[in-house]
PDB file of C-alpha atoms in Angstrom:
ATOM      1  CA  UNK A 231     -13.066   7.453  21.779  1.00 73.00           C
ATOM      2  CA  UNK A 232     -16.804   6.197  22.680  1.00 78.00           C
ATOM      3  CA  UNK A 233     -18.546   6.115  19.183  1.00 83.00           C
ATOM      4  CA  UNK A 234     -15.915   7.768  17.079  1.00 88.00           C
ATOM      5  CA  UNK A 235     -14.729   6.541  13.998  1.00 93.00           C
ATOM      6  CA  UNK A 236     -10.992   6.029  14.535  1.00 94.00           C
ATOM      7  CA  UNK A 237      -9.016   6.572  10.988  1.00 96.00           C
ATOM      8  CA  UNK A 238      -6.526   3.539  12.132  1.00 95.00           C
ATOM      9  CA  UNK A 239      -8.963   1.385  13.857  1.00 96.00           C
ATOM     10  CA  UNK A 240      -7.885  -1.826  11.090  1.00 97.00           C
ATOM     11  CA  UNK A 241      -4.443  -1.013  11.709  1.00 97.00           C
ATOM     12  CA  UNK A 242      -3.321  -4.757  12.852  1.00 97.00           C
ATOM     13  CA  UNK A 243      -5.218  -6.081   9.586  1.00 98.00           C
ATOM     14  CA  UNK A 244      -3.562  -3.408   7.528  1.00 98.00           C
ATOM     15  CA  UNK A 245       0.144  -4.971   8.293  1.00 97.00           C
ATOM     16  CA  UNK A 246      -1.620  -8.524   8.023  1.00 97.00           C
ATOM     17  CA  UNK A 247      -2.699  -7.775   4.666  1.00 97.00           C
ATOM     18  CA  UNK A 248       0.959  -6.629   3.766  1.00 96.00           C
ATOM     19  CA  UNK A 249       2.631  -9.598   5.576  1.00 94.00           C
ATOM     20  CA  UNK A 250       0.589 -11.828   3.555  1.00 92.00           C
ATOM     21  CA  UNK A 251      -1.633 -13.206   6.808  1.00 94.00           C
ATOM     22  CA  UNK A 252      -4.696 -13.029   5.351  1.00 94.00           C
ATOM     23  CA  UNK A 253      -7.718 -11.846   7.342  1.00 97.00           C
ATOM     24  CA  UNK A 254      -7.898 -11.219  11.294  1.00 97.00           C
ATOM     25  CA  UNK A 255     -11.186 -10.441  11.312  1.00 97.00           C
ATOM     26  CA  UNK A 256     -14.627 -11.651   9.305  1.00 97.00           C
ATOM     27  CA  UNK A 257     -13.373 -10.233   5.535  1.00 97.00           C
ATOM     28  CA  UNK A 258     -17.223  -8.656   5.073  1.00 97.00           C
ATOM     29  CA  UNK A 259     -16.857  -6.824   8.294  1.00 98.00           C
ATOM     30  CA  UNK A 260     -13.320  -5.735   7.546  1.00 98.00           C
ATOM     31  CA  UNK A 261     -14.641  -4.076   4.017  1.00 97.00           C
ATOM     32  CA  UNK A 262     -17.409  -2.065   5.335  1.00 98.00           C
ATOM     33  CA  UNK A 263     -15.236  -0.595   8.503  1.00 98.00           C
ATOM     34  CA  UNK A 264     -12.689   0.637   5.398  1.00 98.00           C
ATOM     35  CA  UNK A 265     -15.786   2.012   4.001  1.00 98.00           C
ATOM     36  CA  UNK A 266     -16.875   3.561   7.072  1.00 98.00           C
ATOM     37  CA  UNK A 267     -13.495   5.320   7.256  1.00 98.00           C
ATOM     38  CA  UNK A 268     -13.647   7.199   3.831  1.00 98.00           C
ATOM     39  CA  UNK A 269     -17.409   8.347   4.625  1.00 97.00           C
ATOM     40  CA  UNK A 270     -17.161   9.066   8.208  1.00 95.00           C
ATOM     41  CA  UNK A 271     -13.656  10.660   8.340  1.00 94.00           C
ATOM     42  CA  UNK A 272     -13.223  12.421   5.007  1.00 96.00           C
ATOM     43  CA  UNK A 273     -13.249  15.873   4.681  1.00 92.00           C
ATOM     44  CA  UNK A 274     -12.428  19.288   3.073  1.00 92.00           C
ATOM     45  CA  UNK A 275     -10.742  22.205   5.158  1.00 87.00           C
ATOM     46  CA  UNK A 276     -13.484  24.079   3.901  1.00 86.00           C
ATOM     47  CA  UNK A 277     -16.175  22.641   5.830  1.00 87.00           C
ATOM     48  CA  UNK A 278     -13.769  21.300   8.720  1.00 83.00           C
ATOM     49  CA  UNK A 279     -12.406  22.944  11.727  1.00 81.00           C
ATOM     50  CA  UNK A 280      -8.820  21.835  12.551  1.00 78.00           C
ATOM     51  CA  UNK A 281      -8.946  22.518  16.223  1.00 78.00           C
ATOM     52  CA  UNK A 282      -5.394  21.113  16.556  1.00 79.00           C
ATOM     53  CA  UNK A 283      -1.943  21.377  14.640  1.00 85.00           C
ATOM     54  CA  UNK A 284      -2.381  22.926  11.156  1.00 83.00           C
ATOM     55  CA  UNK A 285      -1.535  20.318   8.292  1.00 85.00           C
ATOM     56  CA  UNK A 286      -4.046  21.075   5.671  1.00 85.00           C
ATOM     57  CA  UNK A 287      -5.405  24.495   4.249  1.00 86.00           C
ATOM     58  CA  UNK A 288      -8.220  25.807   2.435  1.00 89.00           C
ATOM     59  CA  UNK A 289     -10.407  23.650  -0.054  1.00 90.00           C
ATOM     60  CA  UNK A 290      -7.731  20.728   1.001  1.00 92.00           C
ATOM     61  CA  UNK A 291      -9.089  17.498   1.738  1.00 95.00           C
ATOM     62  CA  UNK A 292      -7.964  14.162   3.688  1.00 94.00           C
ATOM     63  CA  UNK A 293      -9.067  11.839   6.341  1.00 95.00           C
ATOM     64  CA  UNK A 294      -9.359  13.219   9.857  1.00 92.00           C
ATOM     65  CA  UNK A 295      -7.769  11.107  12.872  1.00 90.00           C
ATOM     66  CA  UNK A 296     -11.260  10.768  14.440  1.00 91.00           C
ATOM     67  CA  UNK A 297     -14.957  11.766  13.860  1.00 90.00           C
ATOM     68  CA  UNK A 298     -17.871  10.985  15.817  1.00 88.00           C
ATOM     69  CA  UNK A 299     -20.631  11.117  12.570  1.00 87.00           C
ATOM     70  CA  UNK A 300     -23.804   9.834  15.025  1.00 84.00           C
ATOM     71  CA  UNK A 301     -23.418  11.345  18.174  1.00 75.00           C
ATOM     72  CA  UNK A 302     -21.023  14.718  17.400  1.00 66.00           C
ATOM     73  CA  UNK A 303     -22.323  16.237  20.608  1.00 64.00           C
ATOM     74  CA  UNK A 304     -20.660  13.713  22.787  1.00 61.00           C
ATOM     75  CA  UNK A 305     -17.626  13.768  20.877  1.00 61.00           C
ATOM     76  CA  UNK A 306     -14.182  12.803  23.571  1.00 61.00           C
ATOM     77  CA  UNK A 307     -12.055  15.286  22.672  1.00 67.00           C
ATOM     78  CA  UNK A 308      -8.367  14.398  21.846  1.00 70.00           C
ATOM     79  CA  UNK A 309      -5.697  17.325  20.912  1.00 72.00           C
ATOM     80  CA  UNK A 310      -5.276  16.173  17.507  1.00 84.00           C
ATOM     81  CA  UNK A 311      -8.421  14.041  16.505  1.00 87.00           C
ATOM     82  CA  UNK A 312      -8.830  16.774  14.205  1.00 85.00           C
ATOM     83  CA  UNK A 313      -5.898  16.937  12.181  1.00 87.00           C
ATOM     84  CA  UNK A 314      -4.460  15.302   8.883  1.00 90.00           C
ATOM     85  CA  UNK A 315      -1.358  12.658   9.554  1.00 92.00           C
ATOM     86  CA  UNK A 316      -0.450  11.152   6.157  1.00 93.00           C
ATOM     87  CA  UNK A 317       1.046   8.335   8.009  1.00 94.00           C
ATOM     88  CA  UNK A 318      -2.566   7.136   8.914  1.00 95.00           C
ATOM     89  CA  UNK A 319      -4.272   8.391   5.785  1.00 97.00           C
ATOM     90  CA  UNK A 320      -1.937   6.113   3.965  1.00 97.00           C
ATOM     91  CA  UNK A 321      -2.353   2.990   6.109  1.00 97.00           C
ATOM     92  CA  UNK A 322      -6.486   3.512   6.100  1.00 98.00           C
ATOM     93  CA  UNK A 323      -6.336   4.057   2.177  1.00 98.00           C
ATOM     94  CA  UNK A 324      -3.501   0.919   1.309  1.00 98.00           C
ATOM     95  CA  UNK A 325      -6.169  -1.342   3.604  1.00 98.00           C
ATOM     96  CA  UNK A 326      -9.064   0.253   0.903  1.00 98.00           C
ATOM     97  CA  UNK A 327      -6.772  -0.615  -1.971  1.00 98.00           C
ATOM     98  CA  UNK A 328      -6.665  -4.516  -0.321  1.00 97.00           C
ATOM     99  CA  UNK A 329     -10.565  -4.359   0.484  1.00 97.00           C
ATOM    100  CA  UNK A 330     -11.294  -3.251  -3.308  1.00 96.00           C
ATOM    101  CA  UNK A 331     -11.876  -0.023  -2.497  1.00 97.00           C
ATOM    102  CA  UNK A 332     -10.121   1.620  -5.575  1.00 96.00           C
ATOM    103  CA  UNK A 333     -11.992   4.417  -5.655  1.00 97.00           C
ATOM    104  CA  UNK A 334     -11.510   5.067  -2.512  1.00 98.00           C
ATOM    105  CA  UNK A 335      -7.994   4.138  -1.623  1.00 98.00           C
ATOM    106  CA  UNK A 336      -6.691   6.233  -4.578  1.00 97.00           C
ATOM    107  CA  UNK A 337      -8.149   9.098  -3.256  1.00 98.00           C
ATOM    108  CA  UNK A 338      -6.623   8.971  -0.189  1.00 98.00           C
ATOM    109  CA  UNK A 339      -3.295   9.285  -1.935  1.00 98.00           C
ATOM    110  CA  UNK A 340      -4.518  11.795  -4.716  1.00 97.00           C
ATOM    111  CA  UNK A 341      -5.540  14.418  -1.575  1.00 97.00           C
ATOM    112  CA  UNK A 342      -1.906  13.625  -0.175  1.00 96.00           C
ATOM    113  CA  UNK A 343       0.102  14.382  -2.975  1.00 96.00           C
ATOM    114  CA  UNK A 344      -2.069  16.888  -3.700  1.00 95.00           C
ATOM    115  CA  UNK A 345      -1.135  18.669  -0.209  1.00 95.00           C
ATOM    116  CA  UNK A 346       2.725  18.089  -1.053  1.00 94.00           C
ATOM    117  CA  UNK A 347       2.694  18.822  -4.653  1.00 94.00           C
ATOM    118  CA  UNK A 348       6.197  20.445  -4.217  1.00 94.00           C
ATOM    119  CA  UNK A 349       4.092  24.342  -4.578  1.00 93.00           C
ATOM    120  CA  UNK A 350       2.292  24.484  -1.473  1.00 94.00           C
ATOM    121  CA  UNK A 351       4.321  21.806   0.577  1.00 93.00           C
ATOM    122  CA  UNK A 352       7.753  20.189   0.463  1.00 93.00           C
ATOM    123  CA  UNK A 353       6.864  16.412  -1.453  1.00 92.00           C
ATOM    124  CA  UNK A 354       9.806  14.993   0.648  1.00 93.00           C
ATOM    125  CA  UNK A 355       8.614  16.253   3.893  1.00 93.00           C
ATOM    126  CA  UNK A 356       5.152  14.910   4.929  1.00 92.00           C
ATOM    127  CA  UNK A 357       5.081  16.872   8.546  1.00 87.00           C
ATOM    128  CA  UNK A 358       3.491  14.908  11.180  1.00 86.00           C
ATOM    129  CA  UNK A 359       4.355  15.040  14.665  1.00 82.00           C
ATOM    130  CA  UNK A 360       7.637  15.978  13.205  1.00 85.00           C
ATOM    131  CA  UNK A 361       9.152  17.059   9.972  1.00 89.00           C
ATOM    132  CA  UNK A 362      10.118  13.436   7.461  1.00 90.00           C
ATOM    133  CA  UNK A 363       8.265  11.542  10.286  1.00 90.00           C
ATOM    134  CA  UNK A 364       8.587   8.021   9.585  1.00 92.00           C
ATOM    135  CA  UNK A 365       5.184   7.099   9.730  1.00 92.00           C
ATOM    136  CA  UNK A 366       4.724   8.466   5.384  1.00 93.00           C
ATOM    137  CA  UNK A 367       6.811   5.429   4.778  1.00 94.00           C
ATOM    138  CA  UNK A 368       3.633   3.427   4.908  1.00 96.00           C
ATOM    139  CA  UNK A 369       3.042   4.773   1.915  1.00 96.00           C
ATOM    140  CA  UNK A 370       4.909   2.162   0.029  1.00 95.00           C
ATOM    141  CA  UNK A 371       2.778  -0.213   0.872  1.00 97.00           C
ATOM    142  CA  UNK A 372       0.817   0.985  -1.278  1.00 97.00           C
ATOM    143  CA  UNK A 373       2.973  -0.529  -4.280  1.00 96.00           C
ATOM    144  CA  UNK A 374       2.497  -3.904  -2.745  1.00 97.00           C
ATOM    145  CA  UNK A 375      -1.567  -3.640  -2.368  1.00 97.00           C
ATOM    146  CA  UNK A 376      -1.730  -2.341  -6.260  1.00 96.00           C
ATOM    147  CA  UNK A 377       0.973  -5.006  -7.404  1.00 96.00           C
ATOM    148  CA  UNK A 378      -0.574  -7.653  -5.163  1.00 96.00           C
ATOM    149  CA  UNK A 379       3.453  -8.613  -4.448  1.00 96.00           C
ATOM    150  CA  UNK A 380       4.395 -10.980  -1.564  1.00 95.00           C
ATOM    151  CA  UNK A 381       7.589 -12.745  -1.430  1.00 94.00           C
ATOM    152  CA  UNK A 382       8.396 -15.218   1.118  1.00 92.00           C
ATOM    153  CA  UNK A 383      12.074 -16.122   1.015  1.00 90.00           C
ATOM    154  CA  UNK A 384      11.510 -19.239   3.391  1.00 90.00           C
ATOM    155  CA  UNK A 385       9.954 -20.830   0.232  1.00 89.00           C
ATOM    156  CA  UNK A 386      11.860 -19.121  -2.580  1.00 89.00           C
ATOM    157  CA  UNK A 387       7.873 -18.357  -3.390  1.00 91.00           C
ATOM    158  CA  UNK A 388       6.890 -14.943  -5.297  1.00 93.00           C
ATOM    159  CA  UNK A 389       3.847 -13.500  -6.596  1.00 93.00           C
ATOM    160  CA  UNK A 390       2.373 -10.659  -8.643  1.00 94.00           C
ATOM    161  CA  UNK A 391      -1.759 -10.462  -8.640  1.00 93.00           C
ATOM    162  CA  UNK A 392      -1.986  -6.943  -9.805  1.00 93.00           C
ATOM    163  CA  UNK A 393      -5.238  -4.921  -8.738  1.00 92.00           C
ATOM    164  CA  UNK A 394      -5.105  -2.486 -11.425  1.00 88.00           C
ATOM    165  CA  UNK A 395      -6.411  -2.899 -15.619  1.00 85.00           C
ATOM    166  CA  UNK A 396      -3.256  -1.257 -17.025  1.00 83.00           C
ATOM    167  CA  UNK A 397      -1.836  -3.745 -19.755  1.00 87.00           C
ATOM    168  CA  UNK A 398       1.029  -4.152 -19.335  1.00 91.00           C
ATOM    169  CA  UNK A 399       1.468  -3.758 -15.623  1.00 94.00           C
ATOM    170  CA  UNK A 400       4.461  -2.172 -15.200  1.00 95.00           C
ATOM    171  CA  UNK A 401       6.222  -1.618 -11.223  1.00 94.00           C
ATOM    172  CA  UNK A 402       9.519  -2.221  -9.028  1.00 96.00           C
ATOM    173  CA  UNK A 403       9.751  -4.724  -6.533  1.00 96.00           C
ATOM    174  CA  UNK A 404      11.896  -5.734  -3.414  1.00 94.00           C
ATOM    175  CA  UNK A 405      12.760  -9.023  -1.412  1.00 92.00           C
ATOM    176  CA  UNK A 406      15.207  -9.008   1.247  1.00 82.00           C
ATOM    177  CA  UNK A 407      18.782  -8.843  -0.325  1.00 86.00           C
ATOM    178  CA  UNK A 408      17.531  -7.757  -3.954  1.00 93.00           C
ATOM    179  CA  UNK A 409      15.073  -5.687  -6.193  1.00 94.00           C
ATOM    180  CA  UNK A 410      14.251  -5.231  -9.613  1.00 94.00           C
ATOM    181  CA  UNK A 411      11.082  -4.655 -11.832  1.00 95.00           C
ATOM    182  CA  UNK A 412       8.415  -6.634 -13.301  1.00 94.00           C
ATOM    183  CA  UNK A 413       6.367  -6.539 -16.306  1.00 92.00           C
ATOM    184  CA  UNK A 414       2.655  -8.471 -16.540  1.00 91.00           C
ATOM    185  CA  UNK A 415       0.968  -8.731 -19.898  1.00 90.00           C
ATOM    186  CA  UNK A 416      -2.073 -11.032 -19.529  1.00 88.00           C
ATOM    187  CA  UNK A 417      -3.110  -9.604 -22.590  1.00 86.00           C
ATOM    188  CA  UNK A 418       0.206 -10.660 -23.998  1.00 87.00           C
ATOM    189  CA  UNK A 419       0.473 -14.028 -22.541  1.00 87.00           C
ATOM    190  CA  UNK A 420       3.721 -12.817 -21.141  1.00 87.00           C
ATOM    191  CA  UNK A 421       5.709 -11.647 -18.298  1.00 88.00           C
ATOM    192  CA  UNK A 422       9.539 -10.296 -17.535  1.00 91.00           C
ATOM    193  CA  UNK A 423      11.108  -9.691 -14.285  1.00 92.00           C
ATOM    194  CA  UNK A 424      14.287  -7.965 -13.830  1.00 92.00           C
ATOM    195  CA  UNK A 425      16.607  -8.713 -10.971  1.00 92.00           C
ATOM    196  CA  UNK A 426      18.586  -5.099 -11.143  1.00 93.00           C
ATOM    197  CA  UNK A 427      20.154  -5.066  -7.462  1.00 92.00           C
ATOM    198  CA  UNK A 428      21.145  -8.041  -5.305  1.00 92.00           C
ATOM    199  CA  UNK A 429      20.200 -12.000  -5.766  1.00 90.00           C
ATOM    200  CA  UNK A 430      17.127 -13.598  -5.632  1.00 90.00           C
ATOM    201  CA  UNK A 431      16.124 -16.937  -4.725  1.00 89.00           C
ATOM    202  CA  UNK A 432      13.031 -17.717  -6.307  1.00 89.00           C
ATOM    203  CA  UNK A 433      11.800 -21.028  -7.088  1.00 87.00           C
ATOM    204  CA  UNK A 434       7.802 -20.360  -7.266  1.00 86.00           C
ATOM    205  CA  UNK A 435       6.346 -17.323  -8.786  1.00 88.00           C
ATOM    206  CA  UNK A 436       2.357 -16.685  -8.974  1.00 90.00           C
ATOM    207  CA  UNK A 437       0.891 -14.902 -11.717  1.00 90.00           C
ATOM    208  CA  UNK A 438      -2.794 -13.944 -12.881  1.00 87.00           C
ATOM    209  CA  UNK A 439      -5.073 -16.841 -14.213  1.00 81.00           C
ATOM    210  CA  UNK A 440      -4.278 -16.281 -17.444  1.00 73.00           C
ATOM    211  CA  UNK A 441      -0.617 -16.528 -16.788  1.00 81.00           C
ATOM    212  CA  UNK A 442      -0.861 -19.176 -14.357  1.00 71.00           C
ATOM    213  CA  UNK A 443       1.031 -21.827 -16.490  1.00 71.00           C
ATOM    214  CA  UNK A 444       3.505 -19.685 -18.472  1.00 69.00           C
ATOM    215  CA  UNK A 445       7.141 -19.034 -18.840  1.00 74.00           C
ATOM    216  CA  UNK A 446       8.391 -15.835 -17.152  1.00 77.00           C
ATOM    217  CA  UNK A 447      11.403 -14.745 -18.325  1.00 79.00           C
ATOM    218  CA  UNK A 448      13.790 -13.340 -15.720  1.00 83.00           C
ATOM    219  CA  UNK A 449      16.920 -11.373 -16.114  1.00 77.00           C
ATOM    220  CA  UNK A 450      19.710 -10.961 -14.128  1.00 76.00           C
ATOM    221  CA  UNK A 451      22.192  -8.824 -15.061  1.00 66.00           C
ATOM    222  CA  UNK A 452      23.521  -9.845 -18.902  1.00 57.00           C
ATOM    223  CA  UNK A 453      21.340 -13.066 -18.733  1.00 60.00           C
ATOM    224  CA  UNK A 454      18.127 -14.707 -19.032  1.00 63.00           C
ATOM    225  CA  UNK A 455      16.355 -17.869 -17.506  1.00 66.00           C
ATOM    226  CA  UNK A 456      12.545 -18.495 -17.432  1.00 66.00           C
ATOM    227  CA  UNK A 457      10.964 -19.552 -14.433  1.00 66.00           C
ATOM    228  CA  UNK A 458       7.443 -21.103 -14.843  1.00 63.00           C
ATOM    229  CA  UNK A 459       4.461 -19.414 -13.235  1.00 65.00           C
ATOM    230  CA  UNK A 460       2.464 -21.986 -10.945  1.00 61.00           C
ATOM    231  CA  UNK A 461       2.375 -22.173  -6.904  1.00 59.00           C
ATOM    232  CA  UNK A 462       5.779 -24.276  -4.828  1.00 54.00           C
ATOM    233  CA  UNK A 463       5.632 -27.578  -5.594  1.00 55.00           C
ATOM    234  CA  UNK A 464       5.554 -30.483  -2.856  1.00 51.00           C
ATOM    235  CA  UNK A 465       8.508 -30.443  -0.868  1.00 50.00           C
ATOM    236  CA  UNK A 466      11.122 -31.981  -2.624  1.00 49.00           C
ATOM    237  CA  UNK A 467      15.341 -31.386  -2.686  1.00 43.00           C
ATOM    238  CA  UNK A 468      15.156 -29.044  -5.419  1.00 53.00           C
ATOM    239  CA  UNK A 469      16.201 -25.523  -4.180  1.00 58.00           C
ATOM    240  CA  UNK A 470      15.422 -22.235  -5.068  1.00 59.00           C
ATOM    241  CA  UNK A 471      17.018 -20.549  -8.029  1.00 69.00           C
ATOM    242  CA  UNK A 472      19.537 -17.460  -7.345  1.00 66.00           C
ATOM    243  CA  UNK A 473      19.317 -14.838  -9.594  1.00 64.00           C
ATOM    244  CA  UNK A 474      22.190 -12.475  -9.091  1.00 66.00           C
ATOM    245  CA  UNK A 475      22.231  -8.884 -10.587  1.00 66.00           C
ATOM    246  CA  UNK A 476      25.266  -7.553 -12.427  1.00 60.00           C
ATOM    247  CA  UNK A 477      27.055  -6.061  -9.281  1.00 62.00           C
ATOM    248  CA  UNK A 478      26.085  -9.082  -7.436  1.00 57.00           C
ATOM    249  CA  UNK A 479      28.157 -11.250  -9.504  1.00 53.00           C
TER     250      UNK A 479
END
């Protein structure tokens, strides 16, 4: 692609970021390529020729596979480096929402939904190189970049470092064999999470600063046990808690 900006060009630190690897690359050079993404590569339909398949209209807006935004005139033409794929929309904005690009990662979801707002395209159908291509399912990430969730079932270790001021955070999370949902209230001093499907072994859970030391209450079907927030302790013979749900019982 020469000098083009390529909308999936962070792709490997994208799926780092959601397996928990940390960075691949220098972290201040990773932020301003996701930067360089939303500038270079997004764009309205009305001031953007689509010279390949048709999956965005009018005064719609999204981020293009490919632009070339200083040297257009030497531009290597691809068949579809001109097209909207939500698959890589979503995996360029979820690496924003890890860089602290909220602005900017939202938006990248708002102009999705926005194109499959159930009126001018099927919401369960986000056409790519086929209709319900797999690729949308990057979207969930999403959830984990906003909840800042990881869960590593090796060390019975969990953590929620939420990205977003709402108090109290509110979302659903899954590990493995189970999921549930959690509730964060720093403002509160509290925190609740709910085990609805499967079991859970969890034996460290990470919370925000201000929650770093507290009692988390965790249910499980018909009952409750509290679990205190701090990172796994030294390696010792204590094992991991298993939190069944009702139907797991």
């Amino acid at each position: 692609i020469g000098e083009g900006c390529l909308v999936d060009q962070l792709v490997g630190q994208f799926f780092a970021h959601v397996a928990g690897l940390g960075y691949l690359l220098k972290k201040g050079n990773v932020r301003k390529a996701a930067r360089a993404i939303y500038r270079n590569n997004h764009v309205s339909m009305s001031e953007h020729e689509c010279l390949g398949r048709t999956y965005a209209l009018n005064d719609e807006e999204g981020l293009v596979i490919c632009s070339w935004p200083d040297a257009p005139e030497n531009r290597m033409v691809h068949w579809f480096f001109t097209e909207f794929m939500t698959g890589f929309e979503y995996s360029a904005g979820v690496l924003m929402l890890y860089e602290g690009l909220m602005k900017e990662g939202l938006s990248v979801f708002a102009d999705i939904r926005a194109r499959y707002d159930g009126r001018r395209r099927n919401p369960w159908n986000e056409a790519e190189c086929g209709h319900h291509y797999a690729r949308a399912m990057a979207a969930w990430a999403g959830v984990l970049a906003l909840s800042g969730f990881q869960y590593s079932a090796i060390d019975g270790a969990m953590q929620f470092l939420p990205r977003v001021d709402a108090e109290p955070f509110r979302c659903v999370w899954a590990a493995g064999g189970a999921w549930g949902t959690v509730l964060v209230d720093t403002a509160g001093g509290r925190a609740e999470l709910s085990v609805l499907h499967g079991r859970l072994r969890l034996k460290a859970l990470r919370l925000p600063g201000a929650l770093s030391e507290a009692k988390t209450r965790v249910r499980s079907g018909s009952a409750t046990s509290t679990v205190t927030s701090g990172p796994p302790k030294s390696k010792d013979s204590t094992g991991p808690n298993v939190f069944p749900s009702n139907e797991a019982r």
